CSV table of C-alpha atoms in Angstrom, one decimal:
chain,number,residue,atom,x,y,z
A,1,MET,CA,165.6,238.7,-53.1
A,2,GLU,CA,166.3,241.5,-55.4
A,3,TYR,CA,168.3,244.4,-53.7
A,4,ARG,CA,167.6,248.0,-54.4
A,5,LYS,CA,170.3,250.4,-53.6
A,6,ARG,CA,169.8,252.6,-50.6
A,7,ILE,CA,171.2,256.2,-49.6
A,8,ALA,CA,172.1,254.5,-46.5
A,9,ASP,CA,174.5,252.1,-48.2
A,10,GLN,CA,177.2,254.9,-48.6
A,11,ILE,CA,176.6,256.3,-45.0
A,12,LEU,CA,177.3,252.9,-43.6
A,13,ALA,CA,180.6,252.5,-45.6
A,14,ASP,CA,181.6,256.1,-44.4
A,15,LYS,CA,180.8,255.2,-40.6
A,16,LEU,CA,182.4,251.7,-40.9
A,17,GLU,CA,185.4,253.5,-42.2
A,18,ALA,CA,185.5,256.0,-39.3
A,19,SER,CA,184.2,253.9,-36.3
A,20,GLY,CA,185.0,250.4,-34.9
A,21,ALA,CA,181.3,249.6,-35.0
A,22,VAL,CA,178.1,250.8,-36.4
A,23,LEU,CA,174.8,250.5,-34.9
A,24,ILE,CA,171.9,250.3,-37.3
A,25,GLU,CA,168.5,251.3,-35.8
A,26,GLY,CA,165.2,251.6,-37.4
A,27,PRO,CA,161.5,250.2,-37.6
A,28,LYS,CA,160.7,246.6,-38.2
A,29,PHE,CA,160.7,245.5,-41.9
A,30,CYS,CA,162.6,248.7,-43.3
A,31,GLY,CA,165.5,246.6,-44.3
A,32,LYS,CA,168.1,247.0,-41.7
A,33,THR,CA,169.6,243.4,-41.9
A,34,THR,CA,169.5,243.4,-45.8
A,35,LEU,CA,171.4,246.7,-46.0
A,36,ALA,CA,173.9,245.4,-43.5
A,37,LYS,CA,174.4,241.9,-45.3
A,38,GLN,CA,175.6,244.0,-48.2
A,39,GLN,CA,178.7,245.0,-46.4
A,40,ALA,CA,179.2,242.4,-43.8
A,41,GLY,CA,181.9,239.9,-43.6
A,42,SER,CA,180.1,237.3,-41.5
A,43,VAL,CA,176.7,237.2,-39.9
A,44,LEU,CA,175.4,236.2,-36.4
A,45,SER,CA,171.7,236.1,-36.2
A,46,MET,CA,170.4,236.3,-32.8
A,47,ALA,CA,166.7,235.9,-33.9
A,48,ASP,CA,167.4,232.5,-35.3
A,49,PRO,CA,165.1,230.2,-33.4
A,50,ASP,CA,167.2,227.1,-34.3
A,51,LYS,CA,170.3,228.6,-32.5
A,52,LEU,CA,168.6,231.0,-30.0
A,53,SER,CA,169.1,229.0,-26.7
A,54,GLN,CA,172.7,228.2,-27.6
A,55,ASN,CA,173.7,231.9,-28.5
A,56,LEU,CA,172.1,233.2,-25.5
A,57,ALA,CA,173.8,230.9,-23.2
A,58,LEU,CA,177.3,231.7,-25.1
A,59,ALA,CA,176.4,235.5,-24.5
A,60,LYS,CA,176.0,234.7,-20.9
A,61,MET,CA,179.1,232.5,-20.4
A,62,ASN,CA,181.6,233.5,-23.2
A,63,ILE,CA,180.5,236.2,-25.4
A,64,THR,CA,183.4,236.7,-27.1
A,65,LYS,CA,183.2,233.6,-29.2
A,66,LEU,CA,180.0,235.0,-30.8
A,67,LEU,CA,182.1,238.0,-31.8
A,68,VAL,CA,184.7,235.8,-33.8
A,69,GLY,CA,184.4,235.9,-37.8
A,70,ASP,CA,185.0,237.9,-40.8
A,71,THR,CA,184.9,241.9,-40.2
A,72,PRO,CA,182.5,243.5,-40.2
A,73,ARG,CA,180.8,241.1,-38.3
A,74,LEU,CA,177.0,241.5,-38.4
A,75,ILE,CA,175.0,240.9,-35.1
A,76,ASP,CA,171.5,241.0,-36.1
A,77,GLU,CA,169.0,242.0,-33.3
A,78,TRP,CA,171.7,242.2,-31.2
A,79,GLN,CA,169.3,243.7,-28.2
A,80,ILE,CA,168.1,240.0,-27.7
A,81,ALA,CA,171.5,239.8,-25.7
A,82,PRO,CA,172.2,243.7,-24.3
A,83,GLN,CA,175.5,242.6,-23.2
A,84,PHE,CA,176.6,242.4,-26.8
A,85,TRP,CA,176.8,246.2,-26.4
A,86,ASP,CA,179.6,246.4,-23.8
A,87,ALA,CA,181.3,243.2,-25.5
A,88,VAL,CA,181.6,245.0,-28.6
A,89,ARG,CA,182.9,248.2,-27.1
A,90,ASN,CA,185.5,246.3,-25.6
A,91,GLU,CA,186.7,244.1,-28.3
A,92,VAL,CA,186.8,247.4,-30.6
A,93,ASP,CA,189.3,248.8,-28.1
A,94,ARG,CA,191.2,245.5,-27.9
A,95,ARG,CA,191.6,245.2,-31.7
A,96,GLU,CA,192.2,248.9,-32.4
A,97,ASP,CA,190.7,249.1,-35.7
A,98,ASP,CA,187.7,250.2,-37.5
A,99,GLY,CA,184.9,248.4,-39.2
A,100,GLN,CA,184.6,245.4,-37.2
A,101,PHE,CA,181.0,245.1,-36.3
A,102,ILE,CA,177.7,246.1,-37.6
A,103,LEU,CA,174.8,245.9,-34.9
A,104,THR,CA,171.3,245.8,-36.2
A,105,GLY,CA,167.9,245.9,-34.1
A,106,SER,CA,164.3,247.3,-34.3
A,107,ALA,CA,164.2,248.5,-30.5
A,108,VAL,CA,166.2,249.8,-28.0
A,109,PRO,CA,167.6,247.4,-25.6
A,110,PRO,CA,165.4,247.1,-22.6
A,111,LYS,CA,166.2,248.8,-19.2
A,112,PRO,CA,167.5,246.7,-16.3
A,113,LYS,CA,164.8,245.1,-14.4
A,114,LYS,CA,164.6,245.9,-10.6
A,115,ASP,CA,162.9,244.3,-7.7
A,116,LYS,CA,160.4,246.3,-5.2
A,117,GLU,CA,163.5,247.6,-3.4
A,118,GLY,CA,165.1,249.2,-6.6
A,119,ASN,CA,167.8,246.5,-6.8
A,120,VAL,CA,168.9,245.6,-10.2
A,121,ILE,CA,167.8,241.7,-11.1
A,122,GLN,CA,168.6,241.9,-14.6
A,123,GLU,CA,172.4,241.1,-15.4
A,124,GLU,CA,172.3,241.8,-19.0
A,125,GLN,CA,172.6,245.7,-18.7
A,126,ILE,CA,174.6,248.2,-20.3
A,127,HIS,CA,177.2,250.0,-18.6
A,128,HIS,CA,178.8,252.3,-21.2
A,129,THR,CA,177.6,254.7,-23.8
A,130,GLY,CA,179.8,253.5,-26.6
A,131,THR,CA,180.9,256.9,-27.4
A,132,GLY,CA,183.8,257.2,-29.9
A,133,ARG,CA,183.6,253.2,-30.4
A,134,ILE,CA,180.0,252.7,-31.9
A,135,SER,CA,178.5,254.9,-34.4
A,136,ARG,CA,175.0,255.2,-35.0
A,137,LEU,CA,172.7,255.0,-38.4
A,138,LYS,CA,169.1,255.3,-38.4
A,139,LEU,CA,167.5,253.6,-41.3
A,140,ARG,CA,164.0,254.5,-42.4
A,141,THR,CA,161.7,253.2,-45.0
A,142,MET,CA,162.5,253.9,-48.6
A,143,THR,CA,162.2,257.2,-50.0
A,144,LEU,CA,160.4,257.6,-53.6
A,145,TRP,CA,163.9,258.0,-55.1
A,146,GLU,CA,164.9,254.7,-53.6
A,147,SER,CA,161.6,252.9,-54.6
A,148,GLU,CA,162.2,254.3,-58.1
A,149,ASP,CA,159.1,256.3,-57.9
A,150,SER,CA,160.8,259.6,-58.3
A,151,THR,CA,162.8,260.7,-61.2
A,152,GLY,CA,165.4,262.3,-59.1
A,153,MET,CA,166.1,265.1,-61.4
A,154,VAL,CA,166.2,267.5,-58.6
A,155,SER,CA,169.1,266.8,-56.1
A,156,LEU,CA,168.4,268.5,-52.6
A,157,GLY,CA,172.2,268.8,-52.3
A,158,GLU,CA,172.7,270.6,-55.5
A,159,LEU,CA,169.9,273.0,-54.5
A,160,PHE,CA,172.4,274.2,-51.5
A,161,LYS,CA,174.9,274.9,-53.9
A,162,ASN,CA,172.9,276.5,-57.0
A,163,PRO,CA,169.2,276.8,-56.2
A,164,GLU,CA,169.0,278.6,-59.7
A,165,SER,CA,169.6,275.3,-61.2
A,166,VAL,CA,166.2,273.7,-60.5
A,167,ASP,CA,164.7,271.9,-63.3
A,168,GLY,CA,163.0,268.5,-63.1
A,169,GLU,CA,159.8,266.4,-64.1
A,170,SER,CA,157.6,264.3,-61.9
A,171,HIS,CA,155.1,261.3,-63.3
A,172,ILE,CA,153.0,261.1,-60.2
A,173,ASP,CA,149.7,262.0,-60.3
A,174,LEU,CA,147.1,262.4,-57.3
A,175,ASP,CA,146.0,258.7,-57.8
A,176,ARG,CA,149.3,257.5,-57.7
A,177,LEU,CA,150.3,259.6,-55.0
A,178,ALA,CA,147.8,258.1,-53.0
A,179,TYR,CA,148.7,254.8,-53.5
A,180,LEU,CA,152.3,255.6,-52.7
A,181,THR,CA,151.3,257.2,-49.4
A,182,CYS,CA,149.4,254.2,-48.4
A,183,ARG,CA,151.8,251.7,-49.7
A,184,GLY,CA,154.8,253.4,-47.8
A,185,GLY,CA,158.4,252.8,-48.3
A,186,TRP,CA,158.7,249.3,-46.8
A,187,PRO,CA,161.2,247.2,-49.2
A,188,LYS,CA,158.9,244.3,-49.5
A,189,ALA,CA,155.8,246.3,-50.4
A,190,VAL,CA,158.3,248.2,-53.1
A,191,LEU,CA,159.0,244.9,-54.5
A,192,LYS,CA,155.6,243.5,-54.5
A,193,LYS,CA,154.2,242.6,-57.9
A,194,SER,CA,150.6,243.6,-57.2
A,195,ASP,CA,149.3,246.9,-55.8
A,196,LYS,CA,147.0,244.8,-53.4
A,197,ALA,CA,149.8,242.8,-52.1
A,198,ALA,CA,151.9,245.8,-51.6
A,199,LEU,CA,149.1,247.6,-49.6
A,200,ALA,CA,149.0,244.8,-47.3
A,201,GLN,CA,152.3,245.3,-45.9
A,202,ALA,CA,151.3,248.2,-43.9
A,203,PHE,CA,148.5,246.5,-42.4
A,204,ASP,CA,150.5,243.6,-41.5
A,205,TYR,CA,153.1,246.0,-39.8
A,206,PHE,CA,150.2,247.8,-37.8
A,207,ASP,CA,149.0,244.2,-36.6
A,208,SER,CA,152.6,243.3,-35.5
A,209,VAL,CA,152.8,246.6,-33.5
A,210,VAL,CA,149.7,246.7,-31.5
A,211,ASN,CA,149.6,242.7,-31.1
A,212,SER,CA,153.2,242.0,-29.8
A,213,ASP,CA,155.9,244.7,-30.5
A,214,ILE,CA,154.5,247.5,-28.3
A,215,LYS,CA,154.2,244.8,-25.4
A,216,ARG,CA,157.9,243.6,-25.8
A,217,VAL,CA,159.8,246.8,-25.8
A,218,ASP,CA,160.1,246.9,-22.0
A,219,ASP,CA,158.0,243.8,-20.9
A,220,VAL,CA,154.6,245.9,-20.0
A,221,ASP,CA,151.6,244.0,-20.9
A,222,ARG,CA,149.7,246.8,-22.8
A,223,ASP,CA,146.2,246.6,-24.2
A,224,GLU,CA,146.2,245.6,-27.8
A,225,GLU,CA,142.8,247.7,-28.4
A,226,LEU,CA,144.3,250.7,-26.6
A,227,ALA,CA,147.3,250.7,-28.5
A,228,LYS,CA,145.1,250.7,-31.7
A,229,ARG,CA,143.0,253.7,-30.3
A,230,ILE,CA,146.2,255.5,-29.5
A,231,MET,CA,147.8,255.3,-32.9
A,232,ARG,CA,144.3,256.1,-34.8
A,233,SER,CA,144.7,259.4,-32.5
A,234,TYR,CA,148.3,259.9,-33.4
A,235,ALA,CA,147.2,259.3,-37.2
A,236,ARG,CA,144.5,261.7,-36.9
A,237,ASN,CA,147.0,264.2,-35.6
A,238,GLN,CA,149.8,263.8,-38.1
A,239,ALA,CA,151.7,267.1,-39.1
A,240,SER,CA,150.5,268.7,-35.7
A,241,GLN,CA,151.7,269.7,-32.4
A,242,ALA,CA,149.4,267.6,-30.5
A,243,THR,CA,149.9,266.9,-26.9
A,244,ALA,CA,149.3,263.6,-24.9
A,245,GLY,CA,146.3,265.4,-23.4
A,246,THR,CA,145.1,266.4,-26.8
A,247,ILE,CA,145.4,262.7,-27.9
A,248,LEU,CA,143.7,261.5,-24.5
A,249,ALA,CA,140.9,264.1,-25.3
A,250,ASP,CA,140.6,262.6,-28.7
A,251,ILE,CA,140.4,259.2,-27.4
A,252,LYS,CA,137.8,260.3,-25.0
A,253,ASN,CA,135.8,261.6,-27.4
A,254,ASN,CA,135.7,258.5,-29.6
A,255,GLY,CA,134.2,256.6,-26.6
A,256,ASP,CA,137.0,255.8,-24.1
A,257,GLU,CA,136.7,257.4,-20.7
A,258,GLN,CA,139.0,255.0,-18.7
A,259,MET,CA,142.4,256.3,-19.2
A,260,SER,CA,144.9,258.9,-18.1
A,261,GLU,CA,147.6,261.4,-19.7
A,262,ASN,CA,150.3,259.4,-18.2
A,263,THR,CA,148.9,256.2,-20.0
A,264,VAL,CA,149.0,257.9,-23.5
A,265,TYR,CA,152.4,259.0,-22.8
A,266,SER,CA,153.6,255.2,-21.7
A,267,TYR,CA,152.3,254.1,-25.0
A,268,ILE,CA,153.7,257.0,-27.3
A,269,LYS,CA,157.1,256.5,-25.4
A,270,ALA,CA,156.8,252.7,-26.4
A,271,LEU,CA,156.1,253.5,-30.0
A,272,ARG,CA,158.9,255.7,-30.2
A,273,GLU,CA,161.3,253.1,-28.7
A,274,ILE,CA,160.5,250.9,-31.4
A,275,PHE,CA,160.7,253.4,-34.0
A,276,VAL,CA,157.1,253.7,-35.1
A,277,ILE,CA,156.9,257.5,-34.6
A,278,GLU,CA,159.4,260.2,-35.2
A,279,ASP,CA,158.6,263.6,-34.3
A,280,SER,CA,160.0,266.4,-35.5
A,281,ILE,CA,161.5,268.9,-33.0
A,282,ALA,CA,161.5,272.5,-33.2
A,283,TRP,CA,164.0,274.9,-35.0
A,284,ASN,CA,165.2,278.0,-33.3
A,285,PRO,CA,166.7,280.8,-35.5
A,286,ASN,CA,167.8,284.0,-35.1
A,287,LEU,CA,165.2,286.7,-35.5
A,288,ARG,CA,165.2,290.5,-36.3
A,289,SER,CA,162.5,290.9,-33.4
A,290,LYS,CA,161.7,288.6,-30.2
A,291,THR,CA,159.0,286.3,-31.3
A,292,ALA,CA,157.7,283.5,-28.7
A,293,ILE,CA,158.6,280.3,-30.8
A,294,ARG,CA,156.7,277.1,-30.0
A,295,THR,CA,158.8,274.4,-28.9
A,296,SER,CA,156.3,271.5,-29.1
A,297,ASP,CA,157.1,268.5,-31.3
A,298,THR,CA,155.3,268.1,-34.6
A,299,ARG,CA,154.0,264.4,-34.8
A,300,TYR,CA,154.9,262.0,-37.5
A,301,PHE,CA,154.9,258.3,-38.0
A,302,ILE,CA,158.3,257.1,-39.3
A,303,ASP,CA,156.0,256.2,-42.4
A,304,PRO,CA,152.9,257.3,-43.9
A,305,SER,CA,151.4,254.1,-44.6
A,306,ILE,CA,151.4,253.6,-40.5
A,307,ALA,CA,148.8,256.5,-40.5
A,308,THR,CA,146.7,255.2,-43.4
A,309,ALA,CA,146.8,251.4,-41.7
A,310,ALA,CA,145.7,252.8,-38.4
A,311,LEU,CA,142.8,254.8,-39.9
A,312,GLY,CA,141.9,251.8,-42.1
A,313,LEU,CA,142.1,254.0,-45.3
A,314,GLY,CA,143.0,253.0,-48.5
A,315,PRO,CA,144.0,255.4,-51.7
A,316,ASN,CA,140.5,256.0,-52.7
A,317,ASP,CA,139.8,257.2,-49.2
A,318,LEU,CA,142.8,259.8,-49.2
A,319,ILE,CA,141.3,261.1,-52.7
A,320,ASN,CA,137.9,261.4,-50.9
A,321,ASP,CA,139.4,263.5,-48.3
A,322,LEU,CA,141.9,265.8,-49.4
A,323,ASN,CA,142.6,267.4,-46.0
A,324,THR,CA,143.6,264.0,-44.5
A,325,PHE,CA,145.5,263.2,-47.3
A,326,GLY,CA,147.6,266.6,-47.2
A,327,LEU,CA,148.6,266.1,-43.3
A,328,ILE,CA,149.6,262.3,-44.1
A,329,PHE,CA,151.2,263.3,-47.5
A,330,GLU,CA,153.4,265.6,-45.0
A,331,THR,CA,154.3,262.5,-43.2
A,332,LEU,CA,155.8,261.2,-46.6
A,333,ALA,CA,157.4,264.5,-47.4
A,334,VAL,CA,159.1,264.5,-44.0
A,335,ARG,CA,160.1,261.1,-44.2
A,336,ASP,CA,162.0,261.8,-47.5
A,337,LEU,CA,163.5,265.0,-46.7
A,338,ARG,CA,165.4,263.5,-43.4
A,339,VAL,CA,166.6,260.5,-45.6
A,340,TYR,CA,168.0,263.1,-48.1
A,341,ALA,CA,169.2,265.5,-45.4
A,342,GLU,CA,171.2,262.9,-43.4
A,343,SER,CA,173.1,262.0,-46.5
A,344,LEU,CA,174.2,265.8,-46.6
A,345,ASP,CA,175.4,265.8,-43.0
A,346,GLY,CA,171.8,267.6,-42.0
A,347,LYS,CA,168.7,267.3,-39.9
A,348,VAL,CA,165.2,268.2,-40.6
A,349,TYR,CA,163.1,270.5,-38.1
A,350,HIS,CA,160.0,272.8,-38.1
A,351,TYR,CA,158.9,276.2,-37.0
A,352,ARG,CA,156.0,277.7,-35.6
A,353,ASP,CA,155.6,280.9,-33.6
A,354,LYS,CA,153.4,282.5,-31.4
A,355,ASN,CA,151.5,284.3,-34.4
A,356,ASN,CA,151.3,280.8,-36.1
A,357,LEU,CA,153.6,281.5,-38.8
A,358,GLU,CA,155.1,278.2,-39.7
A,359,CYS,CA,157.4,276.3,-42.0
A,360,ASP,CA,156.8,272.4,-42.0
A,361,ALA,CA,160.6,271.5,-42.7
A,362,VAL,CA,163.7,273.1,-42.1
A,363,VAL,CA,166.6,271.2,-43.5
A,364,HIS,CA,169.6,272.6,-41.7
A,365,LEU,CA,173.1,271.4,-42.6
A,366,ARG,CA,176.1,270.8,-40.4
A,367,ASN,CA,177.8,273.8,-41.9
A,368,GLY,CA,175.1,276.2,-41.1
A,369,SER,CA,173.4,276.3,-44.5
A,370,TYR,CA,169.6,275.6,-44.2
A,371,GLY,CA,166.5,275.6,-46.6
A,372,LEU,CA,163.1,276.4,-45.6
A,373,ILE,CA,160.3,274.2,-47.1
A,374,GLU,CA,156.4,274.3,-47.0
A,375,VAL,CA,154.7,271.1,-48.0
A,376,LYS,CA,151.7,271.0,-50.0
A,377,LEU,CA,149.6,268.8,-52.2
A,378,GLY,CA,149.5,271.1,-55.1
A,379,GLY,CA,147.6,273.4,-56.8
A,380,TYR,CA,148.1,277.1,-57.4
A,381,GLU,CA,146.4,278.7,-54.3
A,382,LEU,CA,148.3,276.2,-52.0
A,383,ILE,CA,151.6,276.6,-53.8
A,384,LYS,CA,151.0,280.6,-53.3
A,385,GLU,CA,149.8,280.3,-49.7
A,386,GLY,CA,153.2,278.2,-49.0
A,387,ALA,CA,155.4,280.8,-50.7
A,388,GLU,CA,153.9,283.7,-48.9
A,389,SER,CA,154.6,281.8,-45.4
A,390,LEU,CA,158.3,281.2,-46.5
A,391,LYS,CA,158.9,284.7,-47.6
A,392,ALA,CA,157.2,286.0,-44.4
A,393,LEU,CA,159.6,283.7,-42.1
A,394,SER,CA,162.8,284.5,-44.3
A,395,ASP,CA,162.1,288.4,-43.9
A,396,LYS,CA,162.0,287.8,-40.0
A,397,ILE,CA,165.7,285.9,-39.9
A,398,ASP,CA,168.3,288.1,-38.6
A,399,THR,CA,171.1,287.2,-41.4
A,400,THR,CA,173.7,289.7,-39.4
A,401,LYS,CA,173.8,286.5,-36.9
A,402,MET,CA,173.2,283.5,-38.9
A,403,LYS,CA,173.1,282.6,-42.8
A,404,LYS,CA,170.4,283.5,-45.2
A,405,PRO,CA,168.5,280.6,-46.4
A,406,SER,CA,170.1,278.6,-49.1
A,407,PHE,CA,166.6,278.3,-50.8
A,408,LEU,CA,162.7,278.5,-50.1
A,409,MET,CA,160.7,275.8,-51.6
A,410,VAL,CA,157.2,274.7,-51.9
A,411,LEU,CA,157.5,270.8,-52.1
A,412,THR,CA,154.2,269.4,-53.5
A,413,GLY,CA,152.8,266.2,-54.0
A,414,VAL,CA,151.8,266.6,-57.6
A,415,GLY,CA,152.9,268.8,-60.3
A,416,ASP,CA,154.6,268.0,-63.5
A,417,TYR,CA,157.8,270.3,-63.4
A,418,ALA,CA,159.9,271.8,-60.9
A,419,TYR,CA,160.5,275.5,-61.6
A,420,LYS,CA,161.3,278.9,-59.9
A,421,ARG,CA,158.6,281.3,-59.2
A,422,PRO,CA,159.2,284.7,-61.2
A,423,GLU,CA,157.5,286.7,-58.8
A,424,ASP,CA,159.4,285.6,-55.5
A,425,GLY,CA,162.1,283.4,-56.4
A,426,VAL,CA,160.4,280.5,-54.4
A,427,LEU,CA,161.1,277.1,-55.8
A,428,VAL,CA,158.3,274.9,-56.7
A,429,VAL,CA,159.7,271.1,-56.7
A,430,PRO,CA,157.0,268.1,-57.1
A,431,ILE,CA,158.4,265.3,-54.7
A,432,GLY,CA,158.1,262.7,-57.8
A,433,CYS,CA,161.6,264.4,-58.9
A,434,LEU,CA,163.5,265.0,-55.7
A,435,LYS,CA,166.4,263.1,-54.5
A,436,GLU,CA,169.2,263.5,-52.1
């Protein structure tokens, strides 16, 4: 199968050079194994049905035999036998060399099972954190730059160095953006020849999550229909700070009275552990005056197509409901920003205070530099609204205690060109010309 270069290729190479082992985590179907195979010297697939019984037996009796192979040795779906974690850690210590192993998995390993008295009855448990031996890499779905839908004429990294140089062109119109939002960044969808086949991938993923994945994560027999309803509510609350109670109320309003807030939280926790959702945590800057900052997470799926699949929406549905389109597009924008930021040693946060002054995305680098970003579908009024919000937040930041923003940006879904607004210096950048 064709392989398209990923931003994570270089991140993986760097981590292998610096660590004994690298754990690649991320949602099912995002390309973890394919990415790892580009750099692996040998491969052990724990999910291979022809060898599963044999490998599980060896993992219990003599796991070191499974670690033998050209390095870096890829152990795919390692969490099937969680004892690999400690075995890899110990082997890294023994070999005293970097770049020995790559571990991939689409779920966190299960917690040790206990009996009614609280005694551990599952031997396969993790005893050590792996700190200093095992580095982590989160792989998300493909960005628009990686799927070759963005021209890549505006570099996020360059904006931190020279925001005055913004200059780019996008070829994504509203129809195309709606399709890209529903298609998502699943590698198989990106490489499909027909739009119909590409759009089907997100629905297949959604069905897999509610039918089996959400049950396997911690061996809890969760209800498929309830999982669907919770994911639909999560989709309706994309880009908001909805609580578990809010989601519960939404579900009850749609006809389900037999549920508790703890049940909702349990399902959300399970979805987080299989990397279906990736919420954005709050940014806490130094401000000129005391302002209560809202610390609730902003709700996002790890890919926008999960939201459209959960709601049963297609591209035409989004175009006919621009409010929903705008919220789900924000999920796409945050996904891309997270991938680009990670390549720059940065993270993405959100900001909102008691006065409802907000910033959709704050890209904060390890060196203390940061950029403030508002996400809008496009159009003069929305861009103006976003620019005003960014200026208001920028003016509140105490630059005697922290750096001033490297740039203020309105990231749009549509628009032909990237430019700097002459009236306030805010950058306007269509997502179809952005890259890392």
